[in-house]
């Protein structure tokens, strides 16, 4: 900021100096031209005046027949005033000069001759005519132009006049009268307008430069500030961001590196800039990276998340991830890369660790899965064996109970024939046993055996569900439910039940399992409707990306809160046992849903109804 | 009736079952001789006249009724052996067992059993089934043996 200001003032100063120099030079040239012009003017004046005076003098000489006291050839008369012809001539010159206005402020015409080795000035005409004579020593320093005129020289010069002032003068001898004519003007007068103009224009120029500088400054200051601000912003960004920002040319030599480099590979800015990026990489990676860069330069694509290994100043390996964008010059030629890099050593370490954990976990899961599969198989085998081995004795129990029943009939027929209506006490017990207690005992044995048979069948069914191979195919769930309900049409009509089925998806699932699930749940919903009101059963579903949730809601008798946790258990029946059932339905349903990878839940308020919801994963 | 000469070989390790089956079959009016054996090994020995039955008994024709779950050689193994041998391949074999595993039923039919009957647990059903079996045996013409 300060530097820019200083630069600006330097620039303004330089501009002023340059303008002034140009001005001085141009005015000097103009001044020289003006002097030259003036000189020419003066020469013209003296020449024309001299010729004119000579002409007058010759005329006077001819017509006045004046004897000249001094022989021709000597410079000047001893007493010019005594010379008649000269006096005549002079009176004419005086006369002429009376009407002559002179020239300039300091312009002066002088006529002089030589008398007694002195220059005697006979006439001087500045603004007005001066006839007084005065002398100046011939060999003095002053009156150099007249000295030259009196020495028969003609020309112009800058020199001292009779008063010692520096003047521009033209000199010319007047031959006939042996006089000298000089026209001069003060050099100061010639200079003055130029100096004045110079000062005025210099002043105006300097003022203009200052004014324009001021406005320029005011106009550019916000822009400059913005640029400075932006630069600072980007510099801050580049230097403070948690990334190493760098730039290389096509050969890989670092042209720029943010200070962050020292935190990544330990070398400072000065130690890396000018060096090849490859110098800091492990040799294995150099080729790799070069390949990638070559590929990128061919296809003009950026490099994204390239992982490579660097060696830091402590000779340790640092894992770095780099991304780079190629740089093209204005002609579209690749001139290098600009990119970012950051240390991913920690991340890599975590990844390695994670991978190890994952591998371990996978191994553990695999082991556990095998174990579980074994256990599962054993359980299934167990259920199978138990149910068959239990059935075998059961066949015997029921078989012989049946045989006994038949034999009992024979016996009691026989007894009633033999004993008739005998009411003797010793036979009363026999009759009682034959007709009441034994048939009753047999009945309970049969009931118990029957119940056991049902339990065994249930276990068997459950183990079969667990072992069945699922067949996944597209199933229209709504159609499946409609088909299912047809089997229950009679009960639905009898109980005045309305079944509302919302739109349901077509799922890839095991059809038989779904049939059993919906069969059981809908069957339960109808079976446990409240006798106090018409049944309403709603079926709908919700779905997300991975699962479909089905809901079956009824307004039946509901399930007490404390029983909810029991309903999915094997052989569990809750609430009042008005309906026939073996307590297996929901256990089947749960097993089936679990096999399909889903979950089942139930929400219910006793006396108001129940909602069963279950999920089925999408495939 | 030719079939009266056919001997039923009832193979079941459960004596109670044997008794029940025999009674039920008799009740259905079947008059054929029924020989009951308690294991798969015995059944094979009897049919192939080996072991304890070596050179003892020869029947004109036999029908084998096999239980599956038996210690040692199972009913399925006996069935396999019978169906593998050229001599015994044509002997009718009826599986009569408590097992109703569909896979097992399938397997038995594949090996070549002639009928597969599940022993019903309910007595009335049991009697009914045995009556059907009895009737079946009466009307079927059994191939001669040996």
PDB file of C-alpha atoms in Angstrom, chain A residues 384 388-389 391-403 406-407 446 449-450 453 457 460 463-464 467, chain B residues 12 14-17 19-20 23-24 27 67 69 98-104 118-123 126-127:
ATOM      1  CA  UNK A 384     -37.556 -82.802  12.787  1.00  0.00           C
ATOM      2  CA  UNK A 388     -41.057 -87.715  14.351  1.00  0.00           C
ATOM      3  CA  UNK A 389     -39.755 -89.544  17.352  1.00  0.00           C
ATOM      4  CA  UNK A 391     -45.116 -88.976  16.971  1.00  0.00           C
ATOM      5  CA  UNK A 392     -44.202 -92.590  17.026  1.00  0.00           C
ATOM      6  CA  UNK A 393     -45.166 -93.209  20.677  1.00  0.00           C
ATOM      7  CA  UNK A 394     -48.149 -90.990  20.159  1.00  0.00           C
ATOM      8  CA  UNK A 395     -49.405 -93.299  17.443  1.00  0.00           C
ATOM      9  CA  UNK A 396     -49.164 -96.103  19.956  1.00  0.00           C
ATOM     10  CA  UNK A 397     -50.942 -94.142  22.668  1.00  0.00           C
ATOM     11  CA  UNK A 398     -53.818 -93.107  20.470  1.00  0.00           C
ATOM     12  CA  UNK A 399     -53.890 -96.480  18.752  1.00  0.00           C
ATOM     13  CA  UNK A 400     -54.210 -98.473  21.917  1.00  0.00           C
ATOM     14  CA  UNK A 401     -56.546 -95.934  23.461  1.00  0.00           C
ATOM     15  CA  UNK A 402     -58.755 -96.496  20.468  1.00  0.00           C
ATOM     16  CA  UNK A 403     -58.451-100.244  20.848  1.00  0.00           C
ATOM     17  CA  UNK A 406     -63.616-100.451  21.398  1.00  0.00           C
ATOM     18  CA  UNK A 407     -62.887-103.159  23.937  1.00  0.00           C
ATOM     19  CA  UNK A 446     -57.189 -88.981  23.806  1.00  0.00           C
ATOM     20  CA  UNK A 449     -52.633 -87.080  22.838  1.00  0.00           C
ATOM     21  CA  UNK A 450     -54.527 -84.938  20.358  1.00  0.00           C
ATOM     22  CA  UNK A 453     -50.107 -84.184  18.158  1.00  0.00           C
ATOM     23  CA  UNK A 457     -47.209 -80.739  13.945  1.00  0.00           C
ATOM     24  CA  UNK A 460     -42.639 -79.542  12.358  1.00  0.00           C
ATOM     25  CA  UNK A 463     -38.924 -76.122  11.194  1.00  0.00           C
ATOM     26  CA  UNK A 464     -40.037 -76.602   7.621  1.00  0.00           C
ATOM     27  CA  UNK A 467     -35.609 -74.794   5.989  1.00  0.00           C
TER      28      UNK A 467
ATOM     29  CA  UNK B  12     -40.949-101.943  12.447  1.00  0.00           C
ATOM     30  CA  UNK B  14     -41.762-100.415  17.563  1.00  0.00           C
ATOM     31  CA  UNK B  15     -43.574-103.463  18.843  1.00  0.00           C
ATOM     32  CA  UNK B  16     -46.671-101.496  19.743  1.00  0.00           C
ATOM     33  CA  UNK B  17     -46.963-100.291  16.173  1.00  0.00           C
ATOM     34  CA  UNK B  19     -49.366-104.972  17.089  1.00  0.00           C
ATOM     35  CA  UNK B  20     -51.607-102.097  16.062  1.00  0.00           C
ATOM     36  CA  UNK B  23     -54.764-105.901  14.452  1.00  0.00           C
ATOM     37  CA  UNK B  24     -56.019-103.225  12.107  1.00  0.00           C
ATOM     38  CA  UNK B  27     -59.901-106.271  11.237  1.00  0.00           C
ATOM     39  CA  UNK B  67     -40.992 -98.255   8.721  1.00  0.00           C
ATOM     40  CA  UNK B  69     -37.020 -94.591  11.489  1.00  0.00           C
ATOM     41  CA  UNK B  98     -44.713 -91.666  11.016  1.00  0.00           C
ATOM     42  CA  UNK B  99     -42.543 -89.428   8.831  1.00  0.00           C
ATOM     43  CA  UNK B 100     -44.427 -87.079   6.531  1.00  0.00           C
ATOM     44  CA  UNK B 101     -41.477 -85.014   5.422  1.00  0.00           C
ATOM     45  CA  UNK B 102     -42.164 -84.218   1.759  1.00  0.00           C
ATOM     46  CA  UNK B 103     -38.502 -84.605   0.872  1.00  0.00           C
ATOM     47  CA  UNK B 104     -38.440 -88.079   2.322  1.00  0.00           C
ATOM     48  CA  UNK B 118     -48.105 -91.942   6.896  1.00  0.00           C
ATOM     49  CA  UNK B 119     -49.280 -93.520  10.122  1.00  0.00           C
ATOM     50  CA  UNK B 120     -52.105 -91.265  11.287  1.00  0.00           C
ATOM     51  CA  UNK B 121     -51.994 -90.305  14.926  1.00  0.00           C
ATOM     52  CA  UNK B 122     -55.741 -90.301  15.266  1.00  0.00           C
ATOM     53  CA  UNK B 123     -56.983 -93.838  15.902  1.00  0.00           C
ATOM     54  CA  UNK B 126     -55.375 -95.082  11.518  1.00  0.00           C
ATOM     55  CA  UNK B 127     -57.937 -97.807  11.304  1.00  0.00           C
TER      56      UNK B 127
END
